[in-house]
Amino acid sequence: MSETQTSAATTEPRQAVKKTRVGVVVSDKMSKTIVVEVERRVPHALFKKIVRKTSKFYAHDEEAKAKIGDKVRIEETRPLSKLKRWKLVEVLAH
């Protein structure tokens, strides 16, 4: 009985866990696209002081819900254009 359970489990496709990030919208001037700046705090390699590093992500915003200054959650997705690899999941704060 346990053999059939293990064989059935291996034939089912595995659902990938998608990365999510929380950041602030810095631009909404494009059509259906927002630019989200994500900040992370990491220790400096030599001096061990905590420093802030930022990254910008282009995200798909179908209904144009997010505005500049909003705190948003984005999720990775398939490539939508040359730069867009993320989509808007929710607006956390205005």
XYZ file of C-alpha atoms in Angstrom:
94
model
C 0.000 0.000 0.000
C 2.836 2.412 0.760
C 4.398 1.623 -2.654
C 1.368 2.977 -4.509
C 1.343 6.142 -2.442
C 4.992 6.909 -3.157
C 4.667 6.214 -6.884
C 1.570 8.423 -7.111
C 3.347 11.227 -5.279
C 6.300 11.162 -7.678
C 4.129 11.368 -10.816
C 2.270 14.515 -9.693
C 3.830 17.791 -10.886
C 5.376 19.851 -8.107
C 4.135 23.404 -7.576
C 7.043 25.852 -7.419
C 7.192 28.316 -4.538
C 7.296 31.834 -5.976
C 9.454 34.559 -4.444
C 7.712 37.579 -2.971
C 9.104 40.979 -2.049
C 7.706 44.010 -0.222
C 8.754 47.447 -1.390
C 7.734 51.007 -2.196
C 6.475 52.190 -5.585
C 8.869 54.814 -6.992
C 7.272 55.189 -10.445
C 3.869 54.550 -12.013
C 4.310 56.575 -15.208
C 4.227 53.566 -17.552
C 1.071 51.856 -18.739
C 0.304 48.752 -16.596
C 3.825 48.840 -15.098
C 5.198 50.045 -11.770
C 8.748 50.309 -10.502
C 9.154 48.959 -6.972
C 12.199 49.704 -4.839
C 13.005 46.953 -2.345
C 15.375 47.633 0.522
C 17.344 44.955 2.355
C 19.708 45.288 5.284
C 22.909 43.262 5.081
C 26.205 43.334 7.007
C 29.196 44.843 5.209
C 31.632 42.104 4.178
C 34.703 43.635 5.845
C 33.429 45.996 8.540
C 30.281 44.052 9.613
C 28.240 47.248 9.881
C 24.620 46.865 8.758
C 24.147 48.723 5.466
C 21.039 49.322 3.340
C 20.998 47.952 -0.191
C 18.213 48.701 -2.636
C 17.022 46.977 -5.800
C 14.447 48.111 -8.341
C 11.948 45.687 -9.852
C 9.562 46.306 -12.740
C 6.166 44.804 -11.907
C 2.960 44.295 -13.863
C -0.012 46.267 -12.478
C -3.026 45.370 -14.640
C -5.620 47.659 -12.986
C -3.197 50.502 -12.139
C -4.020 50.196 -8.423
C -0.613 51.217 -7.069
C 0.490 54.835 -6.905
C 3.836 56.462 -6.057
C 4.688 56.000 -2.378
C 2.461 52.932 -1.844
C 3.868 49.946 -0.010
C 3.209 46.866 -2.166
C 3.819 43.123 -2.308
C 5.091 41.703 -5.614
C 5.517 38.103 -6.757
C 7.803 36.628 -9.400
C 6.237 35.438 -12.636
C 7.205 34.424 -16.156
C 8.962 37.101 -18.245
C 6.331 39.587 -19.419
C 8.697 41.918 -21.283
C 12.387 42.778 -21.484
C 12.498 43.962 -17.862
C 9.221 42.807 -16.244
C 9.515 39.565 -14.267
C 7.223 40.441 -11.334
C 3.504 41.090 -10.826
C 1.622 43.103 -8.231
C -0.083 40.930 -5.607
C -1.524 43.554 -3.263
C -1.247 47.153 -2.117
C -0.360 47.073 1.592
C -0.499 50.782 2.470
C -1.239 54.070 0.704
